[in-house]
mmCIF file of C-alpha atoms in Angstrom:
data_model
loop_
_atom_site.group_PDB
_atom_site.id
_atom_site.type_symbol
_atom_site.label_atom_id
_atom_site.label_comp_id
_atom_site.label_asym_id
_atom_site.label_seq_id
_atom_site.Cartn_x
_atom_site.Cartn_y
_atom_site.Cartn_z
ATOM 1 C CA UNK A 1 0.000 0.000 0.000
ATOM 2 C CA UNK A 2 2.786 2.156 0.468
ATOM 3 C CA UNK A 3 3.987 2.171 -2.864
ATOM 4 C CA UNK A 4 0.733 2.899 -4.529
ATOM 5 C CA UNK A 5 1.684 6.912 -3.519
ATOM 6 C CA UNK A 6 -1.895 6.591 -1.465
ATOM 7 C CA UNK A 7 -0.328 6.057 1.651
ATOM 8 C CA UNK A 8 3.136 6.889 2.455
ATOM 9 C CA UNK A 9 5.988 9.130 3.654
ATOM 10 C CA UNK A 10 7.649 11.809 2.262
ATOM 11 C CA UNK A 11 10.565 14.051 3.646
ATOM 12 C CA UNK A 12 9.375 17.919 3.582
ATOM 13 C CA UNK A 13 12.413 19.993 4.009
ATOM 14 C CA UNK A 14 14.122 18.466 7.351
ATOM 15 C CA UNK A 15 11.511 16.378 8.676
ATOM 16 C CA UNK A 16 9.294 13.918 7.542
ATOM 17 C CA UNK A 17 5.682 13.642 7.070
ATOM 18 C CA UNK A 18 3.128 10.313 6.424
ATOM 19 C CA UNK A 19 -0.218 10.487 4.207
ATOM 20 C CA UNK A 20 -3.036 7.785 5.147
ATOM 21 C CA UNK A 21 -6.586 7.928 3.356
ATOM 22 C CA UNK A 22 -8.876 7.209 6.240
ATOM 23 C CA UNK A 23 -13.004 6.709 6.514
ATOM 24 C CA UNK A 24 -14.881 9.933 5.992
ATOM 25 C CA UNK A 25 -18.269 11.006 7.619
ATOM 26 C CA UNK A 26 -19.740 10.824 3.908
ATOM 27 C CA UNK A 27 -18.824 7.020 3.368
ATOM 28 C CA UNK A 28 -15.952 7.812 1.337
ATOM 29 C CA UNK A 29 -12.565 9.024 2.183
ATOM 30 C CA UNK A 30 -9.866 11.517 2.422
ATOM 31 C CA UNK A 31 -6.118 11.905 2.905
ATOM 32 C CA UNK A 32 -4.700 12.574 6.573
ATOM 33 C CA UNK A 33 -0.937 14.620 6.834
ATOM 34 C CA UNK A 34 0.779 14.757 9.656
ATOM 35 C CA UNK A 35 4.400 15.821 9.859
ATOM 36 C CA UNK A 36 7.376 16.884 12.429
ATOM 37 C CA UNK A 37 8.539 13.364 12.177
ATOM 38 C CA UNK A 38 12.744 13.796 12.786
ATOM 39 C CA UNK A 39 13.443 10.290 10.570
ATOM 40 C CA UNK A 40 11.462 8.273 8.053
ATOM 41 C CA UNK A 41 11.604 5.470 10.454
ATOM 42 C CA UNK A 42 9.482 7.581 13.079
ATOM 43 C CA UNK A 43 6.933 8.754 10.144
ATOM 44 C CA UNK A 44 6.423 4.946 8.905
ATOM 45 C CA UNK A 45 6.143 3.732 12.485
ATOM 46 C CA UNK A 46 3.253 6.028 13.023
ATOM 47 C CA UNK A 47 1.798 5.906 9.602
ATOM 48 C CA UNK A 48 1.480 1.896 10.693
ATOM 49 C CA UNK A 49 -0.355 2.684 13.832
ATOM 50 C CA UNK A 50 -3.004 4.956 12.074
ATOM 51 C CA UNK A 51 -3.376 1.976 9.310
ATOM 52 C CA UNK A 52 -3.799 -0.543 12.174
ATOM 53 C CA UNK A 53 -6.459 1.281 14.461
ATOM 54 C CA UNK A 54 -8.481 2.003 10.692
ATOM 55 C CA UNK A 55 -8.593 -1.815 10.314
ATOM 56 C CA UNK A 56 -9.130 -2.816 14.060
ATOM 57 C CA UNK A 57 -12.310 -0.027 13.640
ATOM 58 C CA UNK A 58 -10.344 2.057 16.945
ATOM 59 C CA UNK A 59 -9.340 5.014 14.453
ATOM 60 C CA UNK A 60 -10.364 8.654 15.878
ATOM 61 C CA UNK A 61 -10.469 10.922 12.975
ATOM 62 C CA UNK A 62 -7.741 14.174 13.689
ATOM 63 C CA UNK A 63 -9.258 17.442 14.787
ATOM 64 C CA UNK A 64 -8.113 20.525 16.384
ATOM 65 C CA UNK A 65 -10.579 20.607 19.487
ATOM 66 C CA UNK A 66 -8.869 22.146 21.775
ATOM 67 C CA UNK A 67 -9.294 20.522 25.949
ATOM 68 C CA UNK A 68 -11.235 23.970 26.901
ATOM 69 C CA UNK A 69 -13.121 23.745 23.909
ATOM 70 C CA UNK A 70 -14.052 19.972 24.586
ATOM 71 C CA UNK A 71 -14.701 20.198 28.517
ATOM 72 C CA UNK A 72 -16.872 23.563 28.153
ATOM 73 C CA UNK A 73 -18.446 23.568 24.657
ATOM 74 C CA UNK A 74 -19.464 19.271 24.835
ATOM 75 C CA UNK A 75 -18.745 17.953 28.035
ATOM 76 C CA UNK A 76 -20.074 19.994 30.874
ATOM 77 C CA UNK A 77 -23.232 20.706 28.749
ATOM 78 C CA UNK A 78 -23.795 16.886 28.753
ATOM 79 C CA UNK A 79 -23.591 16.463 32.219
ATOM 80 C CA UNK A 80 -26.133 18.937 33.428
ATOM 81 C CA UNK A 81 -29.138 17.951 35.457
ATOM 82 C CA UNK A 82 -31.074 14.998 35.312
ATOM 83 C CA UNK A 83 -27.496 13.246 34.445
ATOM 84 C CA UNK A 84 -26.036 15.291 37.397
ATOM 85 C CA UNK A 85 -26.929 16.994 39.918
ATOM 86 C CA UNK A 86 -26.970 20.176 40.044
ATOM 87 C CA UNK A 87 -24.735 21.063 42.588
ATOM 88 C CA UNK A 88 -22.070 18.053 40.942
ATOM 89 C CA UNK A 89 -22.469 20.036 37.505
ATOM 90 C CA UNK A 90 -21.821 23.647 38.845
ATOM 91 C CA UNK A 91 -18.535 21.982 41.075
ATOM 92 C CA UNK A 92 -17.491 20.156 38.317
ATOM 93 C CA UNK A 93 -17.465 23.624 35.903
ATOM 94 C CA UNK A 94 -16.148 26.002 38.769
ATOM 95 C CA UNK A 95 -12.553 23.244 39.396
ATOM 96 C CA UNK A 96 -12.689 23.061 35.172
ATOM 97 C CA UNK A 97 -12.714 27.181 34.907
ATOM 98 C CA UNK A 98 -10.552 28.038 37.761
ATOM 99 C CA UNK A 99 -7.870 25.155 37.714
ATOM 100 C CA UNK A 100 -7.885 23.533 34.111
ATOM 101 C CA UNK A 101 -8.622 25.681 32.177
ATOM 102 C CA UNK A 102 -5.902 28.224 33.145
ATOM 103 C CA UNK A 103 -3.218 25.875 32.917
ATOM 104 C CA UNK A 104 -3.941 23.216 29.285
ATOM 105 C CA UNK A 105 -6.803 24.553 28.048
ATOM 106 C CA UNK A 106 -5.491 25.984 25.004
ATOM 107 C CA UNK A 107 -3.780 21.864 24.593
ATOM 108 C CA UNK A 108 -5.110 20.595 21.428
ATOM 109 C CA UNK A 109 -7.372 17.667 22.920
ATOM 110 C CA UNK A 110 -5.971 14.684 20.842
ATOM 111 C CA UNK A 111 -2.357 15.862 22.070
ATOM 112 C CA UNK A 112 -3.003 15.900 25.387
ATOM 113 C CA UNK A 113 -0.284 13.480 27.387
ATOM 114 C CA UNK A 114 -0.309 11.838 31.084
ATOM 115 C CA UNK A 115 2.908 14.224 30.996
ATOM 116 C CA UNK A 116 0.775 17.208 30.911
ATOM 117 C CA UNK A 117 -1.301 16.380 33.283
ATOM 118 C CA UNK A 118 0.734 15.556 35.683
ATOM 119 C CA UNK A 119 2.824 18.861 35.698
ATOM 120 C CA UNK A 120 -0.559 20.126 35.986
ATOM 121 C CA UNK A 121 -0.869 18.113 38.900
ATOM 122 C CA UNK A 122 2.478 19.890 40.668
ATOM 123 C CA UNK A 123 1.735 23.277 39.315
ATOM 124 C CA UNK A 124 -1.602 23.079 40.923
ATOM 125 C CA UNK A 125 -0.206 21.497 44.214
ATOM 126 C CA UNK A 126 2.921 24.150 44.526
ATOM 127 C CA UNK A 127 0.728 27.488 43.603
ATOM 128 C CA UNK A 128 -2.460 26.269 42.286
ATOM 129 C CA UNK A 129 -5.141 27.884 45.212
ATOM 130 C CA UNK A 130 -6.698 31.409 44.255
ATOM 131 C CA UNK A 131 -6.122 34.670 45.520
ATOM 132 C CA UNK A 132 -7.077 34.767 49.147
ATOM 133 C CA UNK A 133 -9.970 36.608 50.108
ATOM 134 C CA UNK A 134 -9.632 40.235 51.605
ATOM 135 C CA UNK A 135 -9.431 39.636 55.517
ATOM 136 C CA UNK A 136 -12.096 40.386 57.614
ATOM 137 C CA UNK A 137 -12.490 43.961 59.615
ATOM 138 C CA UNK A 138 -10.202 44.438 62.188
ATOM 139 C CA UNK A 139 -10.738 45.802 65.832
ATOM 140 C CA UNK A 140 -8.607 47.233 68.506
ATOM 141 C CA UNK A 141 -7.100 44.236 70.929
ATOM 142 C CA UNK A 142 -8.515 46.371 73.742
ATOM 143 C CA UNK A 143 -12.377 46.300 72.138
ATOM 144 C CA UNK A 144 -12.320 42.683 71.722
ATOM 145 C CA UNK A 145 -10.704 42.025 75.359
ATOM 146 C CA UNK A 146 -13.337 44.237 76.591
ATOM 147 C CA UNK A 147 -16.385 42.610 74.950
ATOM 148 C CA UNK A 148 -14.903 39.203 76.475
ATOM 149 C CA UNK A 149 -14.889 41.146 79.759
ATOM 150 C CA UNK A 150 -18.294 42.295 79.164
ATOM 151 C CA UNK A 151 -19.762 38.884 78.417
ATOM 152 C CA UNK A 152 -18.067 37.483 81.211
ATOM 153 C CA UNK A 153 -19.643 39.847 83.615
ATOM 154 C CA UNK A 154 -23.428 38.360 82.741
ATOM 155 C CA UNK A 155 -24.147 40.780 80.453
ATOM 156 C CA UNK A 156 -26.262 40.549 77.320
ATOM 157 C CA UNK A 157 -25.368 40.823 73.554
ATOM 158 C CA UNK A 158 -26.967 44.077 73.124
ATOM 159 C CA UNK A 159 -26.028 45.322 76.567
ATOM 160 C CA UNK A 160 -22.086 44.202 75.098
ATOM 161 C CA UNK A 161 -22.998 45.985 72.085
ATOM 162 C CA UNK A 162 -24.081 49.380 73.782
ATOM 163 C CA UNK A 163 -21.123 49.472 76.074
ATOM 164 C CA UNK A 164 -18.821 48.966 73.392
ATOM 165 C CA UNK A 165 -20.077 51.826 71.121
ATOM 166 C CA UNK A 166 -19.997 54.267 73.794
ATOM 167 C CA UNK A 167 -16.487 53.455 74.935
ATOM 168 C CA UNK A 168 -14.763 52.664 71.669
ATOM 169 C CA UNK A 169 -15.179 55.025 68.532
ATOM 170 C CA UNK A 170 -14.679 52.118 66.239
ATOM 171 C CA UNK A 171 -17.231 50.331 68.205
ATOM 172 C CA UNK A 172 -20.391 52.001 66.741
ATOM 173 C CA UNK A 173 -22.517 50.840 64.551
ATOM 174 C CA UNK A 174 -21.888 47.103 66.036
ATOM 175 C CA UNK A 175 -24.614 45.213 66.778
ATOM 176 C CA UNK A 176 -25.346 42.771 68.920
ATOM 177 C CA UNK A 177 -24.919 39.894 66.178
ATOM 178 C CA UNK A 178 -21.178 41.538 65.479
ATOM 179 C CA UNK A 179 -19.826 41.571 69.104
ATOM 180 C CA UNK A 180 -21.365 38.351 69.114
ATOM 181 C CA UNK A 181 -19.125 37.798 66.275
ATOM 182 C CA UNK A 182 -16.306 38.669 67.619
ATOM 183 C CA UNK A 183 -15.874 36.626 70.699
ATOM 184 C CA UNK A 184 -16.712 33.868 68.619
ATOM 185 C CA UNK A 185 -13.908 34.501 66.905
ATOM 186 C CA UNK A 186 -11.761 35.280 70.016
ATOM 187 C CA UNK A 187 -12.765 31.453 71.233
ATOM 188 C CA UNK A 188 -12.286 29.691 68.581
ATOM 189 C CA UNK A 189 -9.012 27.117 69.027
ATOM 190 C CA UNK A 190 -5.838 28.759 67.863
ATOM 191 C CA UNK A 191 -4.726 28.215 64.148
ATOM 192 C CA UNK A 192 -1.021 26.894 63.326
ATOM 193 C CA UNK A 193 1.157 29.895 62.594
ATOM 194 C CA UNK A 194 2.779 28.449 60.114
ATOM 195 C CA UNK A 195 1.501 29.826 56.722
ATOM 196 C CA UNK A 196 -0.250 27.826 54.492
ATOM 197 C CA UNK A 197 1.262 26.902 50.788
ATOM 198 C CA UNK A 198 0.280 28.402 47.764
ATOM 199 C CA UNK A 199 -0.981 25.077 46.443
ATOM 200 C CA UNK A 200 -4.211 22.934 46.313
ATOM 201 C CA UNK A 201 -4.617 20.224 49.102
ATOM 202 C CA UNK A 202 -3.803 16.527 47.840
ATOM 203 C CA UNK A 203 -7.468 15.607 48.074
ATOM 204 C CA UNK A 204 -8.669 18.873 46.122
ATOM 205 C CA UNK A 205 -6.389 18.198 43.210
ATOM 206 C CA UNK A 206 -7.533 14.241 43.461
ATOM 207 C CA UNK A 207 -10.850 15.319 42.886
ATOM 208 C CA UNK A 208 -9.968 17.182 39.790
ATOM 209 C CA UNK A 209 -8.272 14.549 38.217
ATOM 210 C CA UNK A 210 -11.375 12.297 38.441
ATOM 211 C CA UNK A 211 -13.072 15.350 36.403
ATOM 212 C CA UNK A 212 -10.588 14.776 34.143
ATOM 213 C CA UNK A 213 -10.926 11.120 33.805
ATOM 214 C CA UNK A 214 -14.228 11.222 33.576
ATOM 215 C CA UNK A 215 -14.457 13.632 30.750
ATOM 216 C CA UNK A 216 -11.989 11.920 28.886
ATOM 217 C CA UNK A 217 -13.447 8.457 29.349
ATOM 218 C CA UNK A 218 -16.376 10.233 27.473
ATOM 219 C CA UNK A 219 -13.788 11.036 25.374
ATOM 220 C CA UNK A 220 -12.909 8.421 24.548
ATOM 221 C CA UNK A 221 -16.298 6.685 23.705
ATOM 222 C CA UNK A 222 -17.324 9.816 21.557
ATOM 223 C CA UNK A 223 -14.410 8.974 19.250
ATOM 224 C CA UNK A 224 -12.447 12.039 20.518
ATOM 225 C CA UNK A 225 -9.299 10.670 21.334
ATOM 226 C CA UNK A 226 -8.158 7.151 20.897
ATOM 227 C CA UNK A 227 -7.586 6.172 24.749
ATOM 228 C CA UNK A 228 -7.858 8.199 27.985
ATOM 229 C CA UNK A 229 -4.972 9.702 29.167
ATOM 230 C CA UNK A 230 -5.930 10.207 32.817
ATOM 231 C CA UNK A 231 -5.337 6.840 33.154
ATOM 232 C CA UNK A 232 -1.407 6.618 33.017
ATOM 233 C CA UNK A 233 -1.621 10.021 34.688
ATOM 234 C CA UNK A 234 -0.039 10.218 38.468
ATOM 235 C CA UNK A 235 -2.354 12.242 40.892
ATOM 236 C CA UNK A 236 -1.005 12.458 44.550
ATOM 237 C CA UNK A 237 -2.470 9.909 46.911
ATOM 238 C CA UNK A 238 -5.304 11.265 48.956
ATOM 239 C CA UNK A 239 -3.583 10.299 51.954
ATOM 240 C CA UNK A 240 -0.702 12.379 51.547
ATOM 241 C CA UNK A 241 1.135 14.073 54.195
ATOM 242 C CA UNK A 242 0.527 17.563 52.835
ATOM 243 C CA UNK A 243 -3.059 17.042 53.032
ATOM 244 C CA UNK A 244 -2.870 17.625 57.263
ATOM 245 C CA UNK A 245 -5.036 15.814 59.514
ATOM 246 C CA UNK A 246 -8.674 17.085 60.262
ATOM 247 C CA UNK A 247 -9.124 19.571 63.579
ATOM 248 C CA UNK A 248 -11.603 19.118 66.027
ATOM 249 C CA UNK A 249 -12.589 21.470 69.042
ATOM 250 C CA UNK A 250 -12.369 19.505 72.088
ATOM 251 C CA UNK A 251 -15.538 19.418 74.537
ATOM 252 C CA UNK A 252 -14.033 22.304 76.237
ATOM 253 C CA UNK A 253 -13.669 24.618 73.261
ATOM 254 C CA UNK A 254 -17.120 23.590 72.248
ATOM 255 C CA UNK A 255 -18.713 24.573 75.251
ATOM 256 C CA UNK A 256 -16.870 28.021 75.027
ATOM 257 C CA UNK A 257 -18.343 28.406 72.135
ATOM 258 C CA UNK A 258 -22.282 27.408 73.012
ATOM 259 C CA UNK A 259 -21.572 29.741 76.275
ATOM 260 C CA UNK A 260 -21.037 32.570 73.416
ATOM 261 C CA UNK A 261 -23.846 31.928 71.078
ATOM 262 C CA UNK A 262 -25.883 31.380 74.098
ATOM 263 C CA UNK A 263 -28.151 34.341 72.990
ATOM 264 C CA UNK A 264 -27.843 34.313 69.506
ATOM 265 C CA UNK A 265 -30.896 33.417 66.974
ATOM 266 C CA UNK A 266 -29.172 30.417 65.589
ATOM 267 C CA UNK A 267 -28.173 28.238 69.011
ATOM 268 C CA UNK A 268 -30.947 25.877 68.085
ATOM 269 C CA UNK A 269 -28.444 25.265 64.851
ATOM 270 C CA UNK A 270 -25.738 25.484 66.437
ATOM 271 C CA UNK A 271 -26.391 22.923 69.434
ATOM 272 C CA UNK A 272 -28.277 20.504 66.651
ATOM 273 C CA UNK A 273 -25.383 20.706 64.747
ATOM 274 C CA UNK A 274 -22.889 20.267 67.751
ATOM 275 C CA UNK A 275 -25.035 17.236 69.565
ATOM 276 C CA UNK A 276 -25.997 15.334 66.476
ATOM 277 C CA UNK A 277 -22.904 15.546 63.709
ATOM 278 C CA UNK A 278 -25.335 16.461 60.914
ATOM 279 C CA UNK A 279 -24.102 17.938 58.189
ATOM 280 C CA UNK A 280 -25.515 22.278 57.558
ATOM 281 C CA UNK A 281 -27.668 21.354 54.997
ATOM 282 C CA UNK A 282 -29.429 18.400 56.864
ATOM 283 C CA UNK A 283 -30.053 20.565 59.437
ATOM 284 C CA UNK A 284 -31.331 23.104 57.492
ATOM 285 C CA UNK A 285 -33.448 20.737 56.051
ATOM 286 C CA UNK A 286 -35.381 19.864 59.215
ATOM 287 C CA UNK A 287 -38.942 20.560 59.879
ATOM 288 C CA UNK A 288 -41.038 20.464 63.161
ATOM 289 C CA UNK A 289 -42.592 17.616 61.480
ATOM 290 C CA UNK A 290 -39.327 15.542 61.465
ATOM 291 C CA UNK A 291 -38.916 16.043 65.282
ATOM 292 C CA UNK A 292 -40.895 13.596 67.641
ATOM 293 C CA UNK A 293 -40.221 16.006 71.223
ATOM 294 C CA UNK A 294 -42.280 13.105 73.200
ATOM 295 C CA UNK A 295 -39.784 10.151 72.023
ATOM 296 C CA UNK A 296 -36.831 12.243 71.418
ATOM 297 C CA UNK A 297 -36.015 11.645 68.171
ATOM 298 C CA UNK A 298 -35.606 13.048 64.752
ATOM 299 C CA UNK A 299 -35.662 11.837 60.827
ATOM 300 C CA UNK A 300 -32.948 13.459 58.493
ATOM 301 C CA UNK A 301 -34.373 13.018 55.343
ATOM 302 C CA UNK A 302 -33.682 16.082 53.268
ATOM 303 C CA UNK A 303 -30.559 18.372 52.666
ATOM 304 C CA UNK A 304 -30.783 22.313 51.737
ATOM 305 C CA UNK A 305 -27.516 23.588 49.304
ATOM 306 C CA UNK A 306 -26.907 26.377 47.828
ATOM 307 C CA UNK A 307 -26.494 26.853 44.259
ATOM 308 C CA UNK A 308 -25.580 30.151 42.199
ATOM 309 C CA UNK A 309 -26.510 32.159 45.570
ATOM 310 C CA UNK A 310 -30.228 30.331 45.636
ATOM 311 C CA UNK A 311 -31.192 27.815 48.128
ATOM 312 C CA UNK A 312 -32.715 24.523 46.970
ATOM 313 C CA UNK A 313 -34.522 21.668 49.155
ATOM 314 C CA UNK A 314 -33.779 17.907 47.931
ATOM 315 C CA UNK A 315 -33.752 14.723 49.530
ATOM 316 C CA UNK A 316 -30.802 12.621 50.481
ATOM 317 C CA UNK A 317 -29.237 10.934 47.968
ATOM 318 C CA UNK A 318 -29.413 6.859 47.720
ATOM 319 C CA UNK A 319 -32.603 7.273 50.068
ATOM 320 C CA UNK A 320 -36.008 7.731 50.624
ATOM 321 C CA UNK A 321 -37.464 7.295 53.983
ATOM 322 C CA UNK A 322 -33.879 9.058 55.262
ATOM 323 C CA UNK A 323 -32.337 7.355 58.501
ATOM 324 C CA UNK A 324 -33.698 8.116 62.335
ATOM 325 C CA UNK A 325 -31.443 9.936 65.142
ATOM 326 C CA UNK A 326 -31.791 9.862 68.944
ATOM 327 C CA UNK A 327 -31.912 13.510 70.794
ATOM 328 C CA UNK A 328 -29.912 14.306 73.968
ATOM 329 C CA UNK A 329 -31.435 15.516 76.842
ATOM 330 C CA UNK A 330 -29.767 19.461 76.424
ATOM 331 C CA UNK A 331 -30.351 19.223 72.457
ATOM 332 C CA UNK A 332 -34.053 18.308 73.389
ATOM 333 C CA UNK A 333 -34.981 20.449 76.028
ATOM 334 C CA UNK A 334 -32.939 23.197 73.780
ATOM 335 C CA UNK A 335 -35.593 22.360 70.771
ATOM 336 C CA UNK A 336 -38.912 22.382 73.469
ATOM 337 C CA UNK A 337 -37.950 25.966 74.865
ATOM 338 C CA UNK A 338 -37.350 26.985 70.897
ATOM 339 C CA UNK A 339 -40.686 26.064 70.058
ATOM 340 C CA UNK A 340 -42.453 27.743 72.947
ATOM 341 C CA UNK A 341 -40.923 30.733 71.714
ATOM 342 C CA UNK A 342 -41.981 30.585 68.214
ATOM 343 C CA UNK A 343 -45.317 30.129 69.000
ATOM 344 C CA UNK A 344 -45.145 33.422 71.433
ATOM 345 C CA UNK A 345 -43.566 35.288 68.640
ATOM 346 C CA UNK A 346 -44.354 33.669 65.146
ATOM 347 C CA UNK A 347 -43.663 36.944 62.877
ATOM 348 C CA UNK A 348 -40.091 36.929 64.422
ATOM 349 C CA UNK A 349 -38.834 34.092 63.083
ATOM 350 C CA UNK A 350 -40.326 34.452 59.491
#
């Protein structure tokens, strides 16, 4: 076949370059170049492997899709909702636009390598986390000593915030729901001075390299790209070192910090959350209707997330009837005074 002038090599200044007639959409067919090749033995070798994966039917037809191109213009718009859900989809395109993109997304799909993406892999573990956020207002050392000094005295939040405006000039305008704030933040444990890297955590860049290997396993069975990638890739092991090791507040800290929210709208949330180890959105999820007060117990059967700035009710995933917890005595008797008082004052808590 090679010397019929259909299919062969030919040197093009100082490099060489193989010609292949391959399957067409059409039913017929049409010639397929590709050069760079530094000897004719390279440019035959390959022209070989194109011939082969025509006749074993695993050919992918060359384009010039780019990997951004692919992931935002075909991939992600496959994947929305009922295929995923909706809060999958919208993580899935926020890792894709912040950390993929930026880095191979102008990589012409078919020439993407496990090479590339694992230096994307380093780049994003070395310097791959965003700009940090601006950090939150700061107060004197002697205003936040003195609304701990306050609060240990008996006083209430708005009492606190009163005293505070009329002795500090950078203390007005507070409310009671700031100075609450505050010594919330004053209690909380102590963070590690050390400063934290530039990169993404092990587990963080894990996760996008299954978003990866996902989209390229669909990829591969769109006749993209002839095989995925992702697979000979190297992402760092979830259980690295660099990933840290999860902080708790001991029972002490955490009952410094009920003592401080003692007064504020959201204990009940806060002492649900605290007692029970339900996750926010399960909490948020719960109705009066889920809680039996005489037996002490309550169903978690729905979740509330938020999506694009919008909250959105849904059920737990892989159930229906959701799964049955059993109340403490404080977390109880918390949830019985919390009713009482929104039935005395039902407009307040609309």
């Amino acid at each position: 076949m090679s010397g019929s002038g259909r299919n062969n090599v030919r040197k093009r200044g100082s490099t060489w370059t193989y010609y292949v007639y391959v399957p067409s959409g059409d039913g017929g067919r049409r010639q397929v170049t590709k050069g760079g090749f530094r000897t004719r033995r390279e440019a035959e070798a390959a022209r070989i492997e194109v011939l082969n994966s025509i006749n074993s039917g695993a050919f992918v037809r060359p384009h010039r899709v780019t990997v951004r191109a692919f992931l935002e213009g075909e991939w992600l718009p496959s994947q929305r909702p009922p295929t995923l859900e909706e809060s999958t989809h919208r993580s899935y395109a926020h890792y894709i636009r912040l950390h993929v993109v930026p880095y191979i997304g102008g990589v012409p799909l078919q020439n993407l390598t496990p090479m590339d993406l694992n230096d994307l892999y380093r780049r994003l573990l070395d310097s791959g986390r965003r700009p940090p956020t601006p950090p939150l207002r700061q107060h004197p050392p002697e205003l936040v000593r003195r609304v701990t000094e306050l609060r240990a005295e008996g006083r209430t939040w708005q009492q606190v915030a009163d005293a505070v405006a009329v002795e500090f000039p950078s203390g007005r305008g507070l409310t009671r729901h700031a100075v609450a704030a505050l010594a919330r933040r004053q209690a909380e444990p102590r963070r590690s001075k050390q400063q934290p890297t530039a990169g993404l955590k092990p587990r963080t860049v894990r996760y996008i390299h299954s978003i990866i290997h996902a989209a390229l396993k669909d990829a591969m069975r769109w006749g993209r790209v002839v095989r995925n990638v992702a697979d000979a890739a190297n992402p760092p092991p979830v259980g690295s070192v660099r990933s840290g090791r999860p902080h708790a507040w001991t029972a002490d800290q955490l009952g410094r910090f009920l003592d401080f929210v003692a007064e504020d709208r959201y204990l009940p949330a806060w002492m649900f959350v605290a007692t029970t180890g339900c996750r926010r959105g399960e909490c948020l999820g719960l109705k009066w209707s889920d809680l039996d007060l005489d037996k002490g117990t309550a169903v978690i059967s729905r979740q509330v997330t938020a999506i694009d700035h919008k909250l959105r009710v849904k059920p737990l995933p892989k159930t229906k009837r959701g799964h049955m917890i059993v109340l403490d005595r404080s977390t109880l008797g918390m949830l019985r005074r919390w009713r009482a008082r929104q039935r005395r004052s039902p407009r307040w808590w609309r």
